[in-house]
CSV table of C-alpha atoms and ligand atoms in Angstrom, one decimal:
chain,number,residue,atom,x,y,z
A,1,MET,CA,6.2,9.8,15.5
A,2,ALA,CA,6.6,13.5,13.9
A,3,ALA,CA,7.9,15.1,11.1
A,4,SER,CA,10.2,17.4,13.3
A,5,MET,CA,12.9,15.5,13.5
A,6,PRO,CA,16.2,16.7,11.6
A,7,LEU,CA,15.6,16.8,7.8
A,8,CYS,CA,18.3,16.7,5.3
A,9,ALA,CA,18.9,20.3,5.6
A,10,ALA,CA,21.6,20.9,2.8
A,11,PRO,CA,21.5,19.2,-0.8
A,12,PRO,CA,23.1,15.8,-0.7
A,13,SER,CA,26.7,15.7,-1.1
A,14,HIS,CA,26.6,14.0,-5.0
A,15,THR,CA,23.0,15.2,-5.9
A,16,ARG,CA,22.4,16.3,-9.2
A,17,LEU,CA,19.2,17.5,-8.8
A,18,ALA,CA,18.2,20.9,-9.3
A,19,SER,CA,16.2,22.3,-6.3
A,20,THR,CA,12.9,21.6,-7.1
A,21,ARG,CA,12.0,23.2,-3.4
A,22,SER,CA,11.7,27.0,-5.0
A,23,LEU,CA,8.9,25.9,-7.2
A,24,LEU,CA,6.9,25.0,-4.5
A,25,ASP,CA,7.5,28.1,-1.8
A,26,SER,CA,4.3,29.3,-2.7
A,27,ALA,CA,2.4,26.3,-2.5
A,28,PRO,CA,-1.1,28.0,-0.8
A,29,ALA,CA,-1.9,26.8,2.4
A,30,ILE,CA,-5.2,24.5,3.1
A,31,SER,CA,-8.1,26.9,2.7
A,32,THR,CA,-9.1,27.5,6.3
A,33,SER,CA,-12.8,27.2,5.1
A,34,GLN,CA,-13.2,24.0,4.3
A,35,SER,CA,-15.6,21.5,5.9
A,36,VAL,CA,-14.0,18.5,6.6
A,37,PHE,CA,-13.8,14.8,7.9
A,38,LEU,CA,-12.0,13.4,10.9
A,39,ARG,CA,-12.5,10.1,10.6
A,40,GLY,CA,-15.7,10.2,9.1
A,41,SER,CA,-17.6,12.7,10.9
A,42,MET,CA,-18.0,15.8,9.4
A,43,ILE,CA,-17.1,19.5,11.1
A,44,ALA,CA,-18.6,22.2,9.9
A,45,GLN,CA,-15.1,24.6,10.0
A,46,ARG,CA,-11.6,23.4,9.7
A,47,PRO,CA,-9.9,23.9,13.0
A,48,SER,CA,-5.8,24.3,12.9
A,49,VAL,CA,-3.9,21.7,11.9
A,50,GLN,CA,-2.5,21.8,15.6
A,51,ALA,CA,-6.1,21.3,17.3
A,52,LEU,CA,-7.1,18.5,14.9
A,53,LYS,CA,-3.6,17.2,16.0
A,54,ALA,CA,-4.4,17.4,19.7
A,55,SER,CA,-7.9,16.2,19.2
A,56,ALA,CA,-6.7,13.1,17.1
A,57,ALA,CA,-5.9,9.8,19.3
A,58,PRO,CA,-2.6,9.1,18.8
A,59,HIS,CA,-3.2,5.7,17.1
A,60,LYS,CA,-5.7,7.3,14.6
A,61,ALA,CA,-4.5,9.0,11.9
A,62,TYR,CA,-6.9,12.5,11.3
A,63,ARG,CA,-7.8,13.5,7.4
A,64,LEU,CA,-8.0,17.0,6.3
A,65,MET,CA,-10.4,15.6,3.6
A,66,VAL,CA,-13.0,17.6,1.9
A,67,HIS,CA,-15.9,15.7,0.5
A,68,ALA,CA,-18.3,17.4,-1.3
A,69,ALA,CA,-20.7,15.4,-4.1
A,70,GLY,CA,-18.9,14.8,-7.1
A,71,GLU,CA,-15.4,16.3,-6.3
A,72,ASN,CA,-12.7,16.8,-9.2
A,73,ARG,CA,-9.5,15.8,-7.7
A,74,PRO,CA,-7.4,12.9,-7.6
A,75,ILE,CA,-8.5,10.1,-5.2
A,76,MET,CA,-5.1,9.8,-2.6
A,77,ILE,CA,-4.3,6.1,-2.1
A,78,GLY,CA,-0.9,5.7,0.5
A,79,LEU,CA,1.1,2.0,0.1
A,80,ALA,CA,3.2,1.2,2.5
A,81,ALA,CA,5.4,-1.8,2.8
A,82,ASP,CA,9.3,-2.8,3.2
A,83,SER,CA,11.6,-3.3,-0.2
A,84,GLY,CA,10.7,-6.5,-1.6
A,85,CYS,CA,7.4,-7.3,0.2
A,86,GLY,CA,5.2,-7.2,-3.0
A,87,LYS,CA,4.3,-3.7,-3.4
A,88,SER,CA,4.9,-3.9,-7.4
A,89,THR,CA,2.6,-6.8,-7.4
A,90,PHE,CA,-0.5,-5.2,-5.9
A,91,MET,CA,0.4,-2.2,-7.9
A,92,ARG,CA,0.1,-4.8,-10.8
A,93,ARG,CA,-3.1,-6.2,-10.1
A,94,MET,CA,-4.7,-3.1,-9.1
A,95,ILE,CA,-4.4,-1.3,-12.3
A,96,GLY,CA,-5.8,-4.6,-13.6
A,97,VAL,CA,-8.9,-3.3,-12.0
A,98,PHE,CA,-9.0,0.3,-13.8
A,99,GLY,CA,-7.4,-1.0,-17.3
A,100,GLY,CA,-4.5,0.1,-19.4
A,101,SER,CA,-0.7,-1.0,-19.1
A,102,PRO,CA,1.5,0.7,-16.9
A,103,HIS,CA,4.4,2.4,-18.5
A,104,PRO,CA,7.0,5.7,-17.1
A,105,PRO,CA,6.1,8.8,-18.2
A,106,GLU,CA,7.4,8.9,-22.0
A,107,GLY,CA,10.4,10.4,-23.2
A,108,GLY,CA,11.1,11.1,-19.3
A,109,ASN,CA,14.3,9.9,-17.5
A,110,PRO,CA,14.2,5.7,-18.2
A,111,ASP,CA,15.0,5.4,-14.3
A,112,SER,CA,11.9,7.0,-13.4
A,113,ASN,CA,10.0,5.4,-10.6
A,114,THR,CA,6.9,6.6,-11.6
A,115,LEU,CA,4.0,4.7,-13.4
A,116,LEU,CA,1.4,5.5,-15.4
A,117,SER,CA,-1.5,4.4,-16.6
A,118,ASP,CA,-5.1,5.0,-18.0
A,119,MET,CA,-6.8,6.4,-14.3
A,120,THR,CA,-3.7,5.7,-12.1
A,121,THR,CA,-0.4,7.4,-11.5
A,122,VAL,CA,2.0,5.6,-9.0
A,123,VAL,CA,4.6,7.6,-7.4
A,124,CYS,CA,7.3,5.8,-5.4
A,125,LEU,CA,8.8,7.9,-2.1
A,126,ASP,CA,12.4,7.0,-2.7
A,127,ASP,CA,12.2,9.9,-4.7
A,128,TYR,CA,12.5,12.0,-1.9
A,129,HIS,CA,15.0,10.7,-0.3
A,130,CYS,CA,17.1,13.6,0.5
A,131,LEU,CA,20.2,11.7,1.0
A,132,ASP,CA,21.5,9.3,-2.0
A,133,ARG,CA,23.3,6.5,-1.6
A,134,PHE,CA,26.6,8.2,-1.1
A,135,GLY,CA,25.0,10.6,1.4
A,136,ARG,CA,23.8,7.6,3.8
A,137,LYS,CA,26.9,6.5,4.0
A,138,GLU,CA,28.8,9.2,5.0
A,139,LYS,CA,26.4,9.5,7.2
A,140,GLY,CA,25.9,6.5,8.3
A,141,VAL,CA,21.9,5.8,8.0
A,142,THR,CA,19.7,3.5,6.0
A,143,ALA,CA,17.5,4.6,3.3
A,144,LEU,CA,14.7,3.8,6.0
A,145,ASP,CA,15.8,6.3,8.4
A,146,PRO,CA,13.4,9.8,8.5
A,147,LYS,CA,16.5,11.7,8.3
A,148,ALA,CA,17.2,10.2,4.4
A,149,GLN,CA,13.8,12.0,3.4
A,150,ASP,CA,12.7,15.4,2.9
A,151,PHE,CA,9.0,15.4,4.2
A,152,ASP,CA,8.2,19.0,3.8
A,153,LEU,CA,9.0,18.6,0.0
A,154,MET,CA,6.8,15.0,0.3
A,155,TYR,CA,3.8,17.1,1.9
A,156,GLU,CA,3.9,20.0,-0.2
A,157,GLN,CA,3.8,17.8,-3.5
A,158,VAL,CA,1.1,15.2,-2.1
A,159,LYS,CA,-0.6,18.1,-1.2
A,160,ASP,CA,-0.2,20.0,-4.6
A,161,ILE,CA,-1.3,16.6,-6.6
A,162,ARG,CA,-4.3,16.4,-4.2
A,163,ASP,CA,-5.2,19.8,-5.0
A,164,ASN,CA,-4.9,19.3,-8.3
A,165,LYS,CA,-1.8,20.8,-9.2
A,166,PRO,CA,1.3,19.4,-11.6
A,167,ILE,CA,4.3,19.0,-9.6
A,168,SER,CA,7.9,18.6,-10.4
A,169,LYS,CA,9.4,15.7,-8.5
A,170,PRO,CA,13.1,14.8,-7.9
A,171,ILE,CA,13.9,11.1,-9.0
A,172,TYR,CA,16.0,8.6,-7.0
A,173,ASN,CA,18.0,6.8,-9.6
A,174,HIS,CA,18.2,2.9,-8.0
A,175,VAL,CA,20.4,2.5,-10.8
A,176,THR,CA,23.3,5.2,-9.8
A,177,GLY,CA,22.5,5.6,-6.3
A,178,LEU,CA,22.1,9.3,-7.2
A,179,LEU,CA,19.1,11.8,-7.3
A,180,ASP,CA,18.3,12.8,-11.4
A,181,PRO,CA,16.5,15.8,-12.2
A,182,ALA,CA,13.0,16.4,-11.8
A,183,GLU,CA,10.2,14.9,-13.5
A,184,THR,CA,6.5,16.3,-14.1
A,185,VAL,CA,3.5,14.5,-12.5
A,186,LYS,CA,0.6,15.7,-13.5
A,187,PRO,CA,-2.7,15.1,-11.0
A,188,PRO,CA,-4.2,11.7,-12.2
A,189,LYS,CA,-7.5,10.6,-11.7
A,190,ILE,CA,-6.1,8.4,-9.0
A,191,MET,CA,-2.5,8.9,-7.2
A,192,VAL,CA,-1.2,5.9,-5.7
A,193,VAL,CA,1.8,7.0,-3.3
A,194,GLU,CA,4.0,3.8,-2.4
A,195,GLY,CA,7.2,3.5,-0.3
A,196,LEU,CA,8.7,3.3,2.9
A,197,HIS,CA,7.3,5.9,4.6
A,198,PRO,CA,3.7,6.9,3.2
A,199,PHE,CA,2.3,7.5,6.7
A,200,TYR,CA,5.3,8.1,8.8
A,201,ASP,CA,5.1,11.9,8.6
A,202,GLU,CA,1.2,13.0,10.1
A,203,ARG,CA,0.9,16.2,7.5
A,204,VAL,CA,1.0,13.8,4.6
A,205,ARG,CA,-0.9,10.7,6.6
A,206,GLY,CA,-3.8,13.2,6.6
A,207,LEU,CA,-3.8,13.8,2.3
A,208,TYR,CA,-5.1,9.8,2.2
A,209,ASP,CA,-8.5,8.8,1.1
A,210,PHE,CA,-7.4,5.2,1.8
A,211,SER,CA,-4.5,3.4,3.0
A,212,ILE,CA,-3.1,-0.1,2.8
A,213,TYR,CA,0.0,-1.5,4.5
A,214,LEU,CA,1.4,-5.0,3.1
A,215,ASP,CA,2.9,-7.0,6.0
A,216,ILE,CA,5.3,-9.3,6.1
A,217,SER,CA,6.2,-11.5,8.5
A,218,ASP,CA,10.1,-12.0,8.3
A,219,GLU,CA,10.1,-15.8,7.5
A,220,VAL,CA,8.0,-14.8,4.4
A,221,LYS,CA,10.1,-11.6,3.4
A,222,PHE,CA,13.6,-13.4,3.8
A,223,ALA,CA,12.0,-16.3,1.3
A,224,TRP,CA,10.7,-13.9,-1.2
A,225,LYS,CA,14.2,-11.8,-1.0
A,226,ILE,CA,15.7,-15.2,-1.5
A,227,GLN,CA,13.4,-16.1,-4.7
A,228,ARG,CA,14.4,-12.5,-6.6
A,229,ASP,CA,17.7,-11.2,-5.2
A,230,MET,CA,19.2,-14.9,-5.4
A,231,LYS,CA,17.5,-16.2,-8.7
A,232,GLU,CA,16.9,-13.0,-10.3
A,233,ARG,CA,19.8,-10.8,-9.4
A,234,GLY,CA,22.5,-13.0,-8.5
A,235,HIS,CA,23.1,-11.9,-4.7
A,236,SER,CA,24.4,-14.6,-2.3
A,237,LEU,CA,22.6,-15.8,0.6
A,238,GLU,CA,25.0,-14.3,2.9
A,239,SER,CA,24.5,-11.1,1.5
A,240,ILE,CA,20.5,-11.2,1.4
A,241,LYS,CA,20.4,-12.1,5.2
A,242,ALA,CA,22.9,-9.0,5.7
A,243,SER,CA,21.2,-6.9,3.9
A,244,ILE,CA,17.8,-8.1,6.0
A,245,GLU,CA,19.5,-8.2,9.1
A,246,ALA,CA,21.0,-4.6,8.5
A,247,ARG,CA,17.8,-3.0,7.7
A,248,ARG,CA,15.8,-4.4,10.7
A,249,PRO,CA,16.4,-2.0,13.5
A,250,ASP,CA,15.5,0.9,11.4
A,251,PHE,CA,12.6,-1.2,9.7
A,252,GLU,CA,11.2,-1.7,13.2
A,253,ALA,CA,11.7,1.7,14.6
A,254,TYR,CA,10.4,3.6,11.1
A,255,ILE,CA,8.2,1.1,8.9
A,256,ASP,CA,6.6,-1.1,10.8
A,257,PRO,CA,4.7,1.4,13.1
A,258,GLN,CA,2.9,3.0,10.2
A,259,LYS,CA,0.7,-0.2,10.1
A,260,LYS,CA,-1.5,1.1,12.9
A,261,HIS,CA,-2.2,4.4,10.4
A,262,ALA,CA,-3.5,2.1,7.6
A,263,ASP,CA,-7.0,1.3,6.6
A,264,VAL,CA,-6.6,-2.3,5.8
A,265,ILE,CA,-3.5,-4.4,6.6
A,266,ILE,CA,-2.6,-7.6,4.3
A,267,GLN,CA,-0.6,-9.8,6.8
A,268,VAL,CA,1.5,-12.8,5.3
A,269,LEU,CA,2.6,-15.3,7.5
A,270,PRO,CA,4.2,-18.7,7.4
A,271,THR,CA,1.0,-21.3,6.9
A,272,GLN,CA,-0.5,-23.1,10.6
A,273,LEU,CA,-1.9,-26.0,8.3
A,274,ILE,CA,1.5,-27.3,7.9
A,275,PRO,CA,3.7,-27.6,11.4
A,276,ASP,CA,7.2,-25.7,11.1
A,277,GLU,CA,6.8,-24.7,7.7
A,278,LYS,CA,8.9,-21.7,7.3
A,279,GLU,CA,9.9,-21.6,3.7
A,280,GLY,CA,7.4,-19.2,2.8
A,281,LYS,CA,5.7,-21.6,0.1
A,282,VAL,CA,2.6,-22.2,1.9
A,283,LEU,CA,1.4,-19.0,3.7
A,284,ARG,CA,-1.4,-18.1,5.7
A,285,VAL,CA,-2.9,-14.1,4.9
A,286,ARG,CA,-5.0,-12.1,6.8
A,287,PHE,CA,-7.1,-9.0,5.7
A,288,ILE,CA,-7.3,-6.5,8.2
A,289,GLN,CA,-10.1,-4.4,7.8
A,290,LYS,CA,-10.9,-1.1,9.6
A,291,GLU,CA,-14.4,-0.6,10.7
A,292,GLY,CA,-15.9,2.9,10.4
A,293,VAL,CA,-13.7,4.1,7.7
A,294,GLU,CA,-15.7,6.2,5.5
A,295,PHE,CA,-16.4,4.5,1.7
A,296,PHE,CA,-14.9,1.5,2.6
A,297,LYS,CA,-16.9,-1.7,3.8
A,298,PRO,CA,-15.0,-4.5,5.4
A,299,THR,CA,-15.7,-7.7,3.2
A,300,TYR,CA,-16.9,-10.8,5.4
A,301,LEU,CA,-18.1,-14.5,5.3
A,302,PHE,CA,-21.3,-15.7,5.3
A,303,ASP,CA,-22.8,-13.5,8.3
A,304,GLU,CA,-21.4,-9.8,9.4
A,305,GLY,CA,-20.2,-9.7,12.5
A,306,SER,CA,-19.7,-13.3,13.3
A,307,THR,CA,-16.9,-15.5,14.1
A,308,ILE,CA,-16.7,-18.2,11.7
A,309,SER,CA,-13.9,-20.5,10.8
A,310,TRP,CA,-14.7,-22.4,7.2
A,311,ILE,CA,-13.1,-25.5,5.5
A,312,PRO,CA,-14.3,-25.6,1.9
A,313,CYS,CA,-12.4,-28.2,0.9
A,314,GLY,CA,-14.4,-31.6,0.1
A,315,ARG,CA,-16.8,-31.9,-3.2
A,316,LYS,CA,-16.5,-28.3,-4.3
A,317,LEU,CA,-13.2,-27.3,-4.0
A,318,THR,CA,-10.3,-29.5,-5.3
A,319,CYS,CA,-7.8,-29.2,-2.0
A,320,SER,CA,-4.6,-31.2,-2.3
A,321,PHE,CA,-2.7,-31.5,0.8
A,322,PRO,CA,-2.3,-28.9,3.1
A,323,GLY,CA,-6.1,-27.7,2.2
A,324,ILE,CA,-7.1,-24.6,2.7
A,325,LYS,CA,-9.3,-22.7,5.7
A,326,PHE,CA,-10.8,-19.6,6.2
A,327,PHE,CA,-11.4,-17.7,9.1
A,328,TYR,CA,-13.5,-14.2,9.7
A,329,GLY,CA,-14.4,-12.8,12.7
A,330,PRO,CA,-14.3,-8.8,15.1
A,331,ASP,CA,-10.8,-8.5,16.0
A,332,THR,CA,-8.9,-5.3,17.8
A,333,TYR,CA,-6.1,-3.8,16.1
A,334,PHE,CA,-3.8,-1.3,18.0
A,335,GLY,CA,-7.0,0.0,19.7
A,336,GLU,CA,-9.2,-0.1,16.8
A,337,GLU,CA,-12.1,-2.1,15.6
A,338,VAL,CA,-11.4,-4.0,12.9
A,339,SER,CA,-13.2,-7.1,10.8
A,340,VAL,CA,-10.5,-10.1,10.0
A,341,LEU,CA,-11.2,-12.2,7.1
A,342,GLU,CA,-8.1,-15.0,6.5
A,343,MET,CA,-7.3,-17.4,3.9
A,344,ASP,CA,-4.0,-20.4,5.2
A,345,GLY,CA,-3.6,-22.5,1.8
A,346,GLN,CA,-3.4,-22.5,-1.6
A,347,PHE,CA,-6.1,-23.3,-4.6
A,348,ASP,CA,-5.2,-25.9,-6.8
A,349,LYS,CA,-7.4,-24.1,-9.5
A,350,ILE,CA,-8.1,-20.4,-9.7
A,351,GLU,CA,-11.1,-20.9,-11.2
A,352,GLU,CA,-12.5,-22.4,-8.0
A,353,LEU,CA,-12.4,-19.4,-6.1
A,354,ILE,CA,-16.0,-18.6,-7.7
A,355,TYR,CA,-17.1,-21.2,-5.0
A,356,VAL,CA,-15.5,-19.1,-1.9
A,357,GLU,CA,-16.0,-15.5,-4.0
A,358,SER,CA,-19.8,-16.8,-4.0
A,359,HIS,CA,-19.3,-16.9,0.0
A,360,LEU,CA,-17.8,-13.4,0.4
A,361,SER,CA,-20.0,-10.0,0.7
A,362,ASN,CA,-19.3,-6.9,0.2
A,363,THR,CA,-16.8,-7.3,-1.8
A,364,SER,CA,-16.9,-4.5,-4.1
A,365,ALA,CA,-17.3,-6.4,-7.2
A,366,LYS,CA,-19.2,-5.3,-9.8
A,367,PHE,CA,-21.2,-8.8,-10.6
A,368,TYR,CA,-20.4,-12.2,-9.4
A,369,GLY,CA,-17.7,-14.1,-10.7
A,370,GLU,CA,-15.3,-10.8,-10.6
A,371,ILE,CA,-12.7,-11.3,-8.5
A,372,THR,CA,-12.1,-14.5,-10.1
A,373,GLN,CA,-11.8,-13.0,-13.2
A,374,GLN,CA,-9.1,-10.7,-11.8
A,375,MET,CA,-7.3,-13.6,-10.5
A,376,LEU,CA,-7.7,-15.7,-13.4
A,377,LYS,CA,-6.7,-12.9,-16.1
A,378,ASN,CA,-3.4,-12.0,-13.6
A,379,SER,CA,-2.7,-15.6,-13.0
A,380,GLN,CA,1.1,-15.3,-13.7
A,381,PHE,CA,1.7,-13.1,-11.3
A,382,PRO,CA,3.2,-14.3,-7.5
A,383,GLY,CA,0.1,-15.1,-5.1
A,384,SER,CA,-3.0,-16.4,-7.5
A,385,ASN,CA,-3.3,-18.9,-5.9
A,386,ASN,CA,-3.4,-18.1,-2.3
A,387,GLY,CA,-4.6,-15.0,0.0
A,388,THR,CA,-2.3,-12.8,-1.2
A,389,GLY,CA,-3.9,-12.3,-4.9
A,390,LEU,CA,-7.1,-12.6,-3.5
A,391,PHE,CA,-7.1,-9.9,-0.7
A,392,GLN,CA,-4.6,-7.5,-3.4
A,393,THR,CA,-7.6,-8.2,-6.0
A,394,ILE,CA,-10.1,-7.0,-3.5
A,395,VAL,CA,-8.6,-4.2,-2.2
A,396,GLY,CA,-7.9,-3.2,-5.9
A,397,LEU,CA,-12.1,-3.4,-6.2
A,398,LYS,CA,-11.9,-1.6,-2.9
A,399,ILE,CA,-9.8,1.6,-4.5
A,400,ARG,CA,-12.4,1.7,-7.1
A,401,GLU,CA,-15.4,2.0,-4.7
A,402,VAL,CA,-13.8,4.5,-3.1
A,403,TYR,CA,-13.1,6.6,-6.2
A,404,GLU,CA,-16.5,6.3,-7.2
A,405,SER,CA,-18.2,7.5,-4.3
A,406,ILE,CA,-15.8,10.4,-3.7
A,407,VAL,CA,-16.0,11.4,-7.7
A,408,GLN,CA,-19.7,10.3,-8.2
A,409,ARG,CA,-18.6,8.7,-11.5
A,410,GLU,CA,-19.0,5.2,-12.5
A,411,VAL,CA,-16.1,3.2,-13.4
A,412,PRO,CA,-16.7,0.3,-16.2
A,413,ALA,CA,-15.6,-3.3,-15.0
A,414,LYS,CA,-12.4,-4.4,-16.9
A,415,VAL,CA,-12.3,-8.1,-18.0
B,25,ATP,N1,2.3,-12.5,-2.9
B,25,ATP,C1,3.3,-13.3,-3.7
B,25,ATP,N2,3.8,-14.4,-3.3
B,25,ATP,C2,4.6,-15.0,-3.7
B,25,ATP,N3,6.1,-14.3,-3.9
B,25,ATP,C3,5.7,-12.8,-4.1
B,25,ATP,C4,4.4,-12.1,-3.8
B,25,ATP,N4,4.3,-10.8,-3.8
B,25,ATP,C5,5.6,-10.7,-4.2
B,25,ATP,N5,6.5,-11.7,-4.5
B,25,ATP,C6,7.9,-11.9,-4.6
B,25,ATP,O1,8.6,-10.9,-3.8
B,25,ATP,C7,9.5,-10.1,-5.0
B,25,ATP,C8,9.2,-8.4,-4.7
B,25,ATP,O2,8.0,-8.3,-5.3
B,25,ATP,P1,7.9,-6.9,-5.7
B,25,ATP,O3,8.8,-6.3,-6.9
B,25,ATP,O4,6.6,-6.9,-6.1
B,25,ATP,O5,8.1,-6.5,-4.0
B,25,ATP,P2,8.4,-4.4,-4.1
B,25,ATP,O6,7.8,-4.3,-2.9
B,25,ATP,O7,7.5,-3.9,-5.0
B,25,ATP,O8,9.8,-4.4,-4.0
B,25,ATP,P3,10.6,-3.2,-4.4
B,25,ATP,O9,10.5,-2.1,-3.7
B,25,ATP,O10,12.2,-4.0,-3.5
B,25,ATP,O11,10.8,-2.9,-5.6
B,25,ATP,C9,9.4,-10.8,-5.9
B,25,ATP,O12,10.5,-11.5,-6.3
B,25,ATP,C10,8.3,-11.8,-6.3
B,25,ATP,O13,8.0,-12.6,-7.1
B,26,5RP,O1,14.3,0.4,0.3
B,26,5RP,C1,14.8,0.6,-0.8
B,26,5RP,C2,13.6,0.8,-1.4
B,26,5RP,O2,12.3,0.7,-1.2
B,26,5RP,C3,15.9,1.0,-1.2
B,26,5RP,O3,16.5,0.3,-0.3
B,26,5RP,C4,16.4,2.5,-1.0
B,26,5RP,O4,15.2,3.2,-1.9
B,26,5RP,C5,17.6,2.8,-1.6
B,26,5RP,O5,17.7,2.5,-2.7
B,26,5RP,P1,19.5,1.7,-3.4
B,26,5RP,O6,19.0,0.5,-2.7
B,26,5RP,O7,18.8,1.6,-4.7
B,26,5RP,O8,20.3,2.7,-2.9
């Protein structure tokens, strides 16, 4: 995967977007005198981007990361997933860790995809579609195709935010399918860049402090789509199936391969506790955590590095059929060492999660019970009784810890 494939050369035919590129032509290159971390190891002088590309193992993201004590810049978080795979739900949980209620930019475009909160700003990479809905139709490409994204602009603007500079960013309007005039986004404390292609372009990939991929299996994706698009948006079962099928080749070619670049992957599969259960009601969720990621300590169960299978149901935990099963152990993922924490099944009572929490270590919670409190606070969100909610909450705490480590400023727990 590279950024060298043809990009949208000309403005899309139906665009209403005033070019923002001209504003960015003067964006400075990364200073060559900065020290950088290459997956955690400090090197004295930053080599050329070409040298970094050549030296990085193909499956490893390299990072152009400047870590001085108490850095004063936004912490950059990348979140990748296909559409309808729980990014918004995850964002709401993460924002809950930092406090504040998410809202679009005040007085701006009501169809903006940007979400602001006290400490966080979430930008959606759909805004970097350079082919609008009509342009894509004309050219016969899907929204997942890299040809429909402006990676140069994405790189320039993600980098500008990282360098503490405001950006004038396009808006992809999901109501009209057109590109709207640009909006200004100021550098926040924590910048989340979410969407289909946050790790596709290696230049953009190098800008994150922490990266997350939501890997939802086909069966579960289908069940969630039915829930949302059929029940809430009135689509037919056939049209949902057709849309999933139409997206599949490009999903497999361009979106799914990005998961190897993430620091953590939340993989959501049908349960193994009920044979042939494919409805996505009971889930097996695997939290795949890379080893050796700076400022990130993988969460473990009982004993770090051991392989453990745990069924907590019995006197301590109320479990109706099919119960709950945890697993923890070391593994490899695309050639890299990982720790996997897995939960299959669901809680009957969220408050009893405290018992599980007491057996987890390196959760980045600030006090005993913080995870359970967060889960109870967000109990109306989907996935609150299973591993999706649990692991998303832990990732929220991990993001807080990454922020605190880099900026060297404490964030009080929000209960
Ligand atoms: N953990 C979960 N358990 C059950 N259902 C879920 C879970 N997460 C999300 N869903 C369901 O999946 C649908 C899509 O979720 P969400 O809006 O968070 O995804 P998204 O990736 O932001 O979607 P899009 O990119 O299309 O806006 C919703 O109907 C939601 O109820
Ligand atoms: O995958 C998507 C978002 O993650 C959308 O399909 C893509 O952004 C195109 O949007 P629309 O369907 O509204 O034209």
